[in-house]
CSV table of C-alpha atoms and ligand atoms in Angstrom, one decimal:
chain,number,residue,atom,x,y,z
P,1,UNK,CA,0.0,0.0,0.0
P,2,UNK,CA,1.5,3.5,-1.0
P,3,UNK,CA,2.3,5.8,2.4
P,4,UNK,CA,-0.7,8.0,3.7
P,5,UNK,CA,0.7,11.5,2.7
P,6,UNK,CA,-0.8,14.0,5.0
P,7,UNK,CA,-2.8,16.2,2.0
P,8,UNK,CA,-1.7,19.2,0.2
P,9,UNK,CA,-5.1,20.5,1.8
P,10,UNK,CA,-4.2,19.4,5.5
P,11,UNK,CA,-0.5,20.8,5.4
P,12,UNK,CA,-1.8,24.5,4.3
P,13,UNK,CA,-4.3,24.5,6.7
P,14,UNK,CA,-1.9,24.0,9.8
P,15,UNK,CA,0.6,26.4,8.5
P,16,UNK,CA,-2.0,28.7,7.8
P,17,UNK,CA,-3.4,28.8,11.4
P,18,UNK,CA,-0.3,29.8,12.8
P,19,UNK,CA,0.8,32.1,10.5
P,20,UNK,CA,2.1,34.8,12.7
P,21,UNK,CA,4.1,32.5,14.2
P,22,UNK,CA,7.7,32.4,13.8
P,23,UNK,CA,8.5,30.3,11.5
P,24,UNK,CA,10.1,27.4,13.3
P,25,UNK,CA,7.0,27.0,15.3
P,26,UNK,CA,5.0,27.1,12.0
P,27,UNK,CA,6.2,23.7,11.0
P,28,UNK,CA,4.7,22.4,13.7
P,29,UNK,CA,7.8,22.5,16.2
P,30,UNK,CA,7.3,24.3,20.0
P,31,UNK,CA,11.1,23.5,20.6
P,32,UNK,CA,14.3,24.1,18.9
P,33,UNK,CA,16.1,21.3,17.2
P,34,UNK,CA,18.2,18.8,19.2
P,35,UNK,CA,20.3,18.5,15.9
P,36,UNK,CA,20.3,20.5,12.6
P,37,UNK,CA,20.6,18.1,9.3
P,38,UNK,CA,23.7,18.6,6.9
P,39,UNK,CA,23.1,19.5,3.5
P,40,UNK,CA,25.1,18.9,0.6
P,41,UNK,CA,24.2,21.2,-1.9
P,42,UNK,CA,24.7,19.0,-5.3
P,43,UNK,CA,25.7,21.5,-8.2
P,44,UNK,CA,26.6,25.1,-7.2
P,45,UNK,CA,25.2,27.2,-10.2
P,46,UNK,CA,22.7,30.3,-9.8
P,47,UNK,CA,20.5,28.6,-7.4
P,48,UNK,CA,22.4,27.2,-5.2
P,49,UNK,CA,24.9,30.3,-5.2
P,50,UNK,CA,22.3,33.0,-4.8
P,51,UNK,CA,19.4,31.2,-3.1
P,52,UNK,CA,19.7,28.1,-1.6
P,53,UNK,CA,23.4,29.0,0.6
P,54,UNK,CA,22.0,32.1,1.8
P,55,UNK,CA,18.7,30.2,2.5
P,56,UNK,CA,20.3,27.7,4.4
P,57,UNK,CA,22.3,30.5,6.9
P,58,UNK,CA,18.4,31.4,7.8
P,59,UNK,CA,17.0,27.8,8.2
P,60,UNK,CA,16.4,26.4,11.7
P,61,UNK,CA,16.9,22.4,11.1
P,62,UNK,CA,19.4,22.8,8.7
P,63,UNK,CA,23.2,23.6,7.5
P,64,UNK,CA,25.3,24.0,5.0
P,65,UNK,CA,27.6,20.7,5.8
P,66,UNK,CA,28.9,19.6,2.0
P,67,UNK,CA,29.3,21.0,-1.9
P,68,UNK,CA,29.4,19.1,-5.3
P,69,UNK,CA,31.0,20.5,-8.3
P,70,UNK,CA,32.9,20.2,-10.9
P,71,UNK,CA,34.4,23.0,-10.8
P,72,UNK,CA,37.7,23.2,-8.2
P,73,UNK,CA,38.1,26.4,-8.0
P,74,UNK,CA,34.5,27.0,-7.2
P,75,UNK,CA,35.4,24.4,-4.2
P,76,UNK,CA,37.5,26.8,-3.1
P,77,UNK,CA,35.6,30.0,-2.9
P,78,UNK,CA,32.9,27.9,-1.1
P,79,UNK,CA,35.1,26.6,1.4
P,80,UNK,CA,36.3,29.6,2.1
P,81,UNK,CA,32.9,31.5,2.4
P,82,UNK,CA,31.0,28.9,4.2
P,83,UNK,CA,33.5,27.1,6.4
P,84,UNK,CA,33.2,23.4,4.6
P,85,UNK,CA,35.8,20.8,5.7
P,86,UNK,CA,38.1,19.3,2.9
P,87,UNK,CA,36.0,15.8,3.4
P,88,UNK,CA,32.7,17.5,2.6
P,89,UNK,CA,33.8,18.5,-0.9
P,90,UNK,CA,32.8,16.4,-3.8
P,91,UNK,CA,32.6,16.2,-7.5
P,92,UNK,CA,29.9,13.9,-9.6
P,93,UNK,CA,32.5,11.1,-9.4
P,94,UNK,CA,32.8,11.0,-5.9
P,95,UNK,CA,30.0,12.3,-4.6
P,96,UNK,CA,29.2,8.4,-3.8
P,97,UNK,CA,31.7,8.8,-1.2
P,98,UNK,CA,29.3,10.6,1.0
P,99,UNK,CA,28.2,7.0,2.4
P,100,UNK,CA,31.2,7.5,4.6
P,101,UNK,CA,30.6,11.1,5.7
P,102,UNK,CA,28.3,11.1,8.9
P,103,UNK,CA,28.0,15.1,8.8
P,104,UNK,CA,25.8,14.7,5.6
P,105,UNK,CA,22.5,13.7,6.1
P,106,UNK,CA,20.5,15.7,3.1
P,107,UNK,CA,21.5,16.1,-0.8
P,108,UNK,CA,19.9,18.7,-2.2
P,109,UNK,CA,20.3,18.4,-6.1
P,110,UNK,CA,20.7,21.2,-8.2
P,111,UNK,CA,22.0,20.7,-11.4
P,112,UNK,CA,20.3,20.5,-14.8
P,113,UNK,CA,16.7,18.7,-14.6
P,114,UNK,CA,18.2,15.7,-17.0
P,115,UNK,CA,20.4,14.8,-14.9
P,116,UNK,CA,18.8,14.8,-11.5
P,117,UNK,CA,18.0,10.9,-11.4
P,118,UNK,CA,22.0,10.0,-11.8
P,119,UNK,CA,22.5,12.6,-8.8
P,120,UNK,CA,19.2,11.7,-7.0
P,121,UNK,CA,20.0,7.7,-7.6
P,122,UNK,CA,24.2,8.5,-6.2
P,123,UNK,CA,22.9,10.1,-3.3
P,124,UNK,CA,20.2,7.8,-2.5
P,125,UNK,CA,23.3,4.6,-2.4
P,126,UNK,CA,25.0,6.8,-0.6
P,127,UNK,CA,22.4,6.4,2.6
P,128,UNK,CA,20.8,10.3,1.9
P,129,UNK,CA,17.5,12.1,2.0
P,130,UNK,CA,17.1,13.8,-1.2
P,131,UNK,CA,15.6,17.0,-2.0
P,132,UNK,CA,15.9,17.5,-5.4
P,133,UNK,CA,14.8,20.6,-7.5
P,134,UNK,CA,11.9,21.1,-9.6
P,135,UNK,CA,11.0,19.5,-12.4
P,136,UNK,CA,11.8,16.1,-11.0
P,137,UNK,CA,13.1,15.0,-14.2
P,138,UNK,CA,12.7,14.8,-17.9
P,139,UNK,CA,10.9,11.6,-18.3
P,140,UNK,CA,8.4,9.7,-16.1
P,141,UNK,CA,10.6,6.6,-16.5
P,142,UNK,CA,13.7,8.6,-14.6
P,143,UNK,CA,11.2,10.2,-12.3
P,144,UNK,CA,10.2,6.1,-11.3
P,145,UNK,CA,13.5,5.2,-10.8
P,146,UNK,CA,14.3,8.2,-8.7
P,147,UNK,CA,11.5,6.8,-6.2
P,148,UNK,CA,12.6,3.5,-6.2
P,149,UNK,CA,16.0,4.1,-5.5
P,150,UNK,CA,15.1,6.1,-2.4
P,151,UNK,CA,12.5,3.6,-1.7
P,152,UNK,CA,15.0,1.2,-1.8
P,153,UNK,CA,17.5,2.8,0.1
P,154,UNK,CA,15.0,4.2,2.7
P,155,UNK,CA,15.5,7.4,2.8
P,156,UNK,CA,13.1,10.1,1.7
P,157,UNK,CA,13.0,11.8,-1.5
P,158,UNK,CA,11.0,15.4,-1.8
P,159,UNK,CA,10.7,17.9,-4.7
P,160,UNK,CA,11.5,22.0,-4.3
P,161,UNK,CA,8.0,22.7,-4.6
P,162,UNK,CA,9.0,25.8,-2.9
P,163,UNK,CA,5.2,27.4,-3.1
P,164,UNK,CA,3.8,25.1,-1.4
P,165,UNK,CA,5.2,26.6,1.6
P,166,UNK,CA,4.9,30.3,1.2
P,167,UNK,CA,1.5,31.8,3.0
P,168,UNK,CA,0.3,34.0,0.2
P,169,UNK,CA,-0.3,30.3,-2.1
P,170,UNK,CA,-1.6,28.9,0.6
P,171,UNK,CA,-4.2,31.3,1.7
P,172,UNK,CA,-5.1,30.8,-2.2
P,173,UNK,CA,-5.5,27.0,-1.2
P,174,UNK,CA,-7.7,27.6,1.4
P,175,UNK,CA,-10.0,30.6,-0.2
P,176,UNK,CA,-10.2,27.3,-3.1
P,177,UNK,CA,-11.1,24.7,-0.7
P,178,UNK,CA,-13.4,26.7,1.6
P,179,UNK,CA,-15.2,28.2,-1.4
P,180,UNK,CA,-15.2,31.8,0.0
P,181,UNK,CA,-16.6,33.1,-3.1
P,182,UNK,CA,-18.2,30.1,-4.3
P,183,UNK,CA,-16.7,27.1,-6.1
P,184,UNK,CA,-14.0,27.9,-8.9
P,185,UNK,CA,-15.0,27.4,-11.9
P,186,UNK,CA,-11.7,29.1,-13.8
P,187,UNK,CA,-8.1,29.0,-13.3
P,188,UNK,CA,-5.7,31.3,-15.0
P,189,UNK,CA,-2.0,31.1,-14.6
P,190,UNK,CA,1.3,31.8,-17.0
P,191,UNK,CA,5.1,31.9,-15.9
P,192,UNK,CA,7.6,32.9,-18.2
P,193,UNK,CA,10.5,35.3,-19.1
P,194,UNK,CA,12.8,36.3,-21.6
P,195,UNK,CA,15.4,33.9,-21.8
P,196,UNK,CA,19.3,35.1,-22.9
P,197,UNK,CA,22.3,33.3,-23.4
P,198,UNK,CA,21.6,30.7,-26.6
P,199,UNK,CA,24.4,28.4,-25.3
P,200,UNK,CA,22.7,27.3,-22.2
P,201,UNK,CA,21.5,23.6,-21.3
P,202,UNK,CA,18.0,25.0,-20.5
P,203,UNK,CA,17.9,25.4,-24.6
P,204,UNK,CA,19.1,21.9,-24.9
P,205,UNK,CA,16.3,19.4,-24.9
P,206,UNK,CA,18.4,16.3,-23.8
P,207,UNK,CA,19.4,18.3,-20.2
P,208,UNK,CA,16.1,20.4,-20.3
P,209,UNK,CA,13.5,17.9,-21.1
P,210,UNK,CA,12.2,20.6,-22.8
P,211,UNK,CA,11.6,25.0,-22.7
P,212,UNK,CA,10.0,27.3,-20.8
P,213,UNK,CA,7.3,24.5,-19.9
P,214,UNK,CA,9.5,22.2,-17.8
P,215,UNK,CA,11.7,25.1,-16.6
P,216,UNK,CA,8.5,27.5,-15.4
P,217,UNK,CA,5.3,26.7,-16.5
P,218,UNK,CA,5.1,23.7,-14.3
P,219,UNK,CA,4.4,26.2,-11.5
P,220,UNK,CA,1.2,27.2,-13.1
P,221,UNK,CA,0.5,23.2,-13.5
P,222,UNK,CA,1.5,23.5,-10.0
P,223,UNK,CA,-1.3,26.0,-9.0
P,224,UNK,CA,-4.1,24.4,-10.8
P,225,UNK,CA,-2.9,21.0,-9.0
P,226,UNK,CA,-2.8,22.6,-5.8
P,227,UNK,CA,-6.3,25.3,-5.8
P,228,UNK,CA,-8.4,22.4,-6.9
P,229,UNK,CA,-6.7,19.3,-5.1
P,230,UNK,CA,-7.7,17.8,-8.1
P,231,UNK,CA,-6.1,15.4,-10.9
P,232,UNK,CA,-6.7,16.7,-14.6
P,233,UNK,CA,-8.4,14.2,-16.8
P,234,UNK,CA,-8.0,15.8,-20.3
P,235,UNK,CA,-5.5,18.3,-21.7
P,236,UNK,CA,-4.9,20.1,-24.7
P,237,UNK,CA,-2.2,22.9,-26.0
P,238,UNK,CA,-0.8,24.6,-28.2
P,239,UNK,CA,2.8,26.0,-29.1
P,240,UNK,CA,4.2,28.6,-31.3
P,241,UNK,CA,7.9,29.8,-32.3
P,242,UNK,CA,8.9,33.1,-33.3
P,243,UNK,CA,12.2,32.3,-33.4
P,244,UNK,CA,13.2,29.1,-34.5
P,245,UNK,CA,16.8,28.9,-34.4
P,246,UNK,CA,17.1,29.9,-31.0
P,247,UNK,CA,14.7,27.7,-30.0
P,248,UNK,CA,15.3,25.0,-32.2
P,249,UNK,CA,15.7,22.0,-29.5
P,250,UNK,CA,12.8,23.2,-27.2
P,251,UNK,CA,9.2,25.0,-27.5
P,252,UNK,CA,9.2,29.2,-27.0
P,253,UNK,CA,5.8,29.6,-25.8
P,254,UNK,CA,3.2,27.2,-25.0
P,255,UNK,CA,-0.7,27.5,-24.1
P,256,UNK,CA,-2.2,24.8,-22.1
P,257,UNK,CA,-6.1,24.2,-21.1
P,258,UNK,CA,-6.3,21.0,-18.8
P,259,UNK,CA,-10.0,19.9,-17.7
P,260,UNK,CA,-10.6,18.7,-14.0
P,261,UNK,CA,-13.1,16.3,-12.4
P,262,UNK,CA,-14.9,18.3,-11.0
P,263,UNK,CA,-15.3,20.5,-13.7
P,264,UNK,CA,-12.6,23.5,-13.7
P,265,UNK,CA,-10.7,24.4,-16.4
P,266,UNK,CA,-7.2,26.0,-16.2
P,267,UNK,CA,-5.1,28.0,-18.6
P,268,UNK,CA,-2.1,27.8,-18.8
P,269,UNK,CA,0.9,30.2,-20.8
P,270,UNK,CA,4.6,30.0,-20.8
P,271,UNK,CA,7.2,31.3,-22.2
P,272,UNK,CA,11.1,31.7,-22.8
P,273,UNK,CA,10.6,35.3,-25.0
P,274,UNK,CA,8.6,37.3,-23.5
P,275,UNK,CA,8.8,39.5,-19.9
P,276,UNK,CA,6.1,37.9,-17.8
P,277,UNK,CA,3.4,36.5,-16.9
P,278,UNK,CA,4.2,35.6,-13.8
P,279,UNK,CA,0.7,35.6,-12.0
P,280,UNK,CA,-2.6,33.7,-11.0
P,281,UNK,CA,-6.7,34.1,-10.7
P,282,UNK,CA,-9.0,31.9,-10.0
P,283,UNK,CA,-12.4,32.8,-10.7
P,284,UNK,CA,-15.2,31.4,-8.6
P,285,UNK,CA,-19.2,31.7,-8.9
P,286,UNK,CA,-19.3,35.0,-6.6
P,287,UNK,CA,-16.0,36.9,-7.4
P,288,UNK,CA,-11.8,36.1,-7.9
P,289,UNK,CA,-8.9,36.5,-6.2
P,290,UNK,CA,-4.8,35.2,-7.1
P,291,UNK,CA,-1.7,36.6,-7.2
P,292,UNK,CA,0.6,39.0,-9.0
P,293,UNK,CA,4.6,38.6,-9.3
P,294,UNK,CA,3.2,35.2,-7.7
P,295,UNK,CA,6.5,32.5,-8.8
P,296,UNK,CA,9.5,34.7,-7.6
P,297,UNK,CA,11.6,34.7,-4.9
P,298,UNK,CA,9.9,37.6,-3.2
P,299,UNK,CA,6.4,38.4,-1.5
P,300,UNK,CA,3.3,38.0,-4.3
P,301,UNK,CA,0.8,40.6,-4.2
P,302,UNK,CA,-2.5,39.4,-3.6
P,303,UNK,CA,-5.5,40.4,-4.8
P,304,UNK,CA,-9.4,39.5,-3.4
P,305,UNK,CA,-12.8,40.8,-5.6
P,306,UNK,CA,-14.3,41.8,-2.4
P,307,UNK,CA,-11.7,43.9,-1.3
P,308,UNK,CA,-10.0,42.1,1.5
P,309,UNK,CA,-6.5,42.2,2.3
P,310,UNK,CA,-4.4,39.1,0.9
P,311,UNK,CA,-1.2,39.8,2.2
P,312,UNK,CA,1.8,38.5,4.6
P,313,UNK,CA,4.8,38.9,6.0
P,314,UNK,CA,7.9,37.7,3.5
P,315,UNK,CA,8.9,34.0,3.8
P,316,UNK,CA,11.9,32.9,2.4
P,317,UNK,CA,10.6,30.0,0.6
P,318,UNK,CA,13.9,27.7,0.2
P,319,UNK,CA,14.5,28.0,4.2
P,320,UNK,CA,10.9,27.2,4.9
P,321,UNK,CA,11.2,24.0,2.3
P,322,UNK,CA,14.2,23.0,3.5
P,323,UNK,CA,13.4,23.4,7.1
P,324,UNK,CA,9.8,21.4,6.5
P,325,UNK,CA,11.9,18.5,4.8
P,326,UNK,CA,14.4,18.8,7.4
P,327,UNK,CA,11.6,18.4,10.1
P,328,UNK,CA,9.7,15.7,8.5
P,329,UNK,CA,13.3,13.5,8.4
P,330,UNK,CA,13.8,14.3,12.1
P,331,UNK,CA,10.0,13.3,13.3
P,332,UNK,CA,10.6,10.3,10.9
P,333,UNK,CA,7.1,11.4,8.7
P,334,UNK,CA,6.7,11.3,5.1
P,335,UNK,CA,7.0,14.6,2.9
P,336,UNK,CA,4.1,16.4,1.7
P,337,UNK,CA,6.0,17.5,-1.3
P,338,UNK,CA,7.1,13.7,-2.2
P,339,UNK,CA,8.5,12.2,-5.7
P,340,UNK,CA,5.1,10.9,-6.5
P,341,UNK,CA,4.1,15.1,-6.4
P,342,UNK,CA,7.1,15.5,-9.1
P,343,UNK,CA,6.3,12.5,-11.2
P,344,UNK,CA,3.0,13.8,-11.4
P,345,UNK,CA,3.9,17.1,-12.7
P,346,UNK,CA,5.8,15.1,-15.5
P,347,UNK,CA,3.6,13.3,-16.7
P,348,UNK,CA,1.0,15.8,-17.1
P,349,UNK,CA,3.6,18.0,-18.8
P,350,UNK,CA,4.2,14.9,-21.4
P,351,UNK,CA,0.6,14.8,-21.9
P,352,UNK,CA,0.8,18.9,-22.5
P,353,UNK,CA,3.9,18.3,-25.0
P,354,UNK,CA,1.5,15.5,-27.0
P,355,UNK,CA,-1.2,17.4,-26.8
P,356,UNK,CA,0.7,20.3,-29.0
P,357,UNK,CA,2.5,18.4,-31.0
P,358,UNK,CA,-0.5,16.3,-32.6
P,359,UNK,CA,-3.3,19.0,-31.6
P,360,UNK,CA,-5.2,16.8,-30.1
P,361,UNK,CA,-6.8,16.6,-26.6
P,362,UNK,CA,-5.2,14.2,-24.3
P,363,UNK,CA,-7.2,12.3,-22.1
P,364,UNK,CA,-4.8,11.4,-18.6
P,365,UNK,CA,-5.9,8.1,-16.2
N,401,NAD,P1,22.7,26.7,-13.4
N,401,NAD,O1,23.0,26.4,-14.8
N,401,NAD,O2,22.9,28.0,-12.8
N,401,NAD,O3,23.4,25.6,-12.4
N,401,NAD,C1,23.5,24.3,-12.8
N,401,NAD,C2,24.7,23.7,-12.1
N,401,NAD,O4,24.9,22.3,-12.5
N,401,NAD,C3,26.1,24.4,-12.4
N,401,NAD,O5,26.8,24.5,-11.3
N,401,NAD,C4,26.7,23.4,-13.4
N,401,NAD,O6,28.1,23.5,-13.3
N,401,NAD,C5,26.2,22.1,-12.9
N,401,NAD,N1,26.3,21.0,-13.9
N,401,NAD,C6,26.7,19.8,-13.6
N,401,NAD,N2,26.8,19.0,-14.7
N,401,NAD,C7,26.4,19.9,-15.7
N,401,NAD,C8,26.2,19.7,-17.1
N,401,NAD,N3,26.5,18.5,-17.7
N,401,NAD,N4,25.8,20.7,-17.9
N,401,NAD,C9,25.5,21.9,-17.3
N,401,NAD,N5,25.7,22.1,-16.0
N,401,NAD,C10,26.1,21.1,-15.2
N,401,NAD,O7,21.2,26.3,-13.2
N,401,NAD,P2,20.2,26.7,-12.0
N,401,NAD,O8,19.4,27.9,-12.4
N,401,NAD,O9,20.9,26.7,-10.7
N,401,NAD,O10,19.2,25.4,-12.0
N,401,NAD,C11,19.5,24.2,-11.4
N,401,NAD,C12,18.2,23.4,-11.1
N,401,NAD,O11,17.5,24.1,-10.2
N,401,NAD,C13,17.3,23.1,-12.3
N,401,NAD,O12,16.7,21.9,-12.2
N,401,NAD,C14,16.3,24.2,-12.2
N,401,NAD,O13,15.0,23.9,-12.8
N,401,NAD,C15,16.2,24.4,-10.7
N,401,NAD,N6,15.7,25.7,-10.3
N,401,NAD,C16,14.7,25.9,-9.4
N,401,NAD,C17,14.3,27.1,-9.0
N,401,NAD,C18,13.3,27.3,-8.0
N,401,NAD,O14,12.8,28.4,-7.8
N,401,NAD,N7,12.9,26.2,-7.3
N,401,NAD,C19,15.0,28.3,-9.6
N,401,NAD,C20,16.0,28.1,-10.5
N,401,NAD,C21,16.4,26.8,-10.8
């Protein structure tokens, strides 16, 4: 029998309740930790660089114990910066060597999405939790094996969903579920941005799994998944290029429309050449409310029909991930934000991909 994952709906509504609470004591902890984990950040790029070390110096379970990179001189500035023992510094090769290092107890994998089940899969023989970053991976086959290796090694294995932590999403969650303004009959939501550099893997299909889709968009996926609580059951979409030769290996913009149960439909847009959207409504029987600058890194505006204030105080969304993974680990309880929530996402987003490339709706089990 698959784990009973408290629900997406359950975890909002206690972090919700408490959300003036420090932040610590949100996650459902009245003391402080006996023990913070290590985490070994895998891949030390823009992410990890400027939001996920800095994230880390703010967590309350958690620390920066161990790096992997290829890269020795980038080693070096982050041994120097952050303190990290000789023995806690790994490349790809080695990074299987971490089954000997005690201080490690977390990798956190952050390197290019197709290549997050050989990292995932190292880390998992190497007796660690994995947290690895969003999308999951580029196929549902890799996102399978993923989960079996962790399964198999028993240790947990939870996706960056990073919004499913942060108040202003949640609140959106629970306006949703309690039908405040009636059920929702409509979702709306786009992520995207003009990408530069033409050189970089997130143009190239076999590391990307694919553009702007894969990369962003899944956070409006994301947002439908999470308002309704709901599965989709049919999908359909459409892409167009503007600019083929940049985007020759992977889609420019893509429009989505996936069908749910109950009988909501949500919109989706992305894009990798074009400033914005980066934003959310739902529309229910009595009125709307969603988000603007909703996927960043800082606070989303809110925004309720009736007026009403839809605003909180700023979360740093990686510390509060990691710290919730962290916790779960410690109290030995599953993840709310497991591989089965990233292998999801996938195959949905295959489903989206077939559903442009023949232009016909897909229907999902
Ligand atoms: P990046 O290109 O800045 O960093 C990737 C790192 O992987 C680099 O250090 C690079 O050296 C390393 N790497 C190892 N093998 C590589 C290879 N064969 N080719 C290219 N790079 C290789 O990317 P990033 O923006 O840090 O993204 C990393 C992951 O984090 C991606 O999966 C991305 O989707 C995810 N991400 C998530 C968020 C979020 O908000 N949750 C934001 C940005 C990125």
């Amino acid at each position: 029998m698959p784990p009973a994952y408290p629900s997406r709906r359950e975890f909002a509504g206690a972090l919700l309740a408490t959300a003036a609470a420090p932040l610590w004591s949100r996650l459902g902890c009245q003391t402080p930790p006996s023990r913070k984990l290590g985490f070994a950040l895998v891949g030390l790029g823009n992410l990890s660089t400027n939001q996920l070390a800095p994230a880390l110096q703010r967590t309350r379970y958690c620390r920066l114990a161990g790096i992997v990179t290829g890269t020795p001189a980038k080693a070096e500035r982050w041994k120097a910066e952050y303190g990290i023992p000789d023995e806690s510094v790994y490349d790809y090769a080695t990074m299987r060597r971490m089954a000997q290092n005690p201080d490690i107890d977390v990798a956190y994998i952050v390197t290019p999405n197709g290549l997050h089940a050989e990292h995932t899969i190292a880390a998992a023989r190497a007796g660690k939790h994995v947290l690895c970053e969003k999308p999951m991976e580029i196929s549902p086959e890799r996102c399978e094996a993923m989960i079996a290796e962790c399964e198999r090694a028993g240790r947990q294995l939870a996706i960056g969903y990073r919004c499913q932590f942060e108040p202003h999403h949640l609140e959106c969650v629970r306006l949703t579920q309690e039908k405040t303004f009636g059920p929702v009959r409509l979702v709306e939501a786009g992520f995207g941005f003009t990408i530069g550099n033409p050189n970089q893997w997130r143009l190239d299909r076999a590391l990307a799994g694919g553009g702007p889709l894969m990369d962003v968009g899944v956070y409006a996926l994301q947002t439908a998944r999470m308002l309704t609580g709901e599965e989709p059951t049919l999908v359909t979409a459409v892409e167009t290029k503007t600019d083929p030769v940049k985007f020759h290996s992977v889609e420019e913009t893509l429009a989505f429309q996936l069908t749910f149960p109950s009988g909501v439909l949500a919109s989706g847009v992305t894009t990798y050449n074009a400033q914005g959207p980066n934003d959310f409504t739902a529309f229910a029987e009595r009125g709307s409310f969603g988000l603007a600058s909703a996927y960043g890194y800082s606070t989303p505006q809110g925004r309720r029909s009736d007026g009403e204030a839809l605003r909180f105080d700023p979360t740093d969304q990686f510390a509060v991930e990691m710290d919730a993974f962290a916790q779960c680990i410690l109290d030995d309880r599953p993840t709310t934000v497991p591989g089965e929530e990233g292998l999801q996402d996938v195959r949905i987003m295959m489903a989206i991909y077939q559903a442009a490339r023949t232009g016909s709706a897909v229907r999902l089990a």
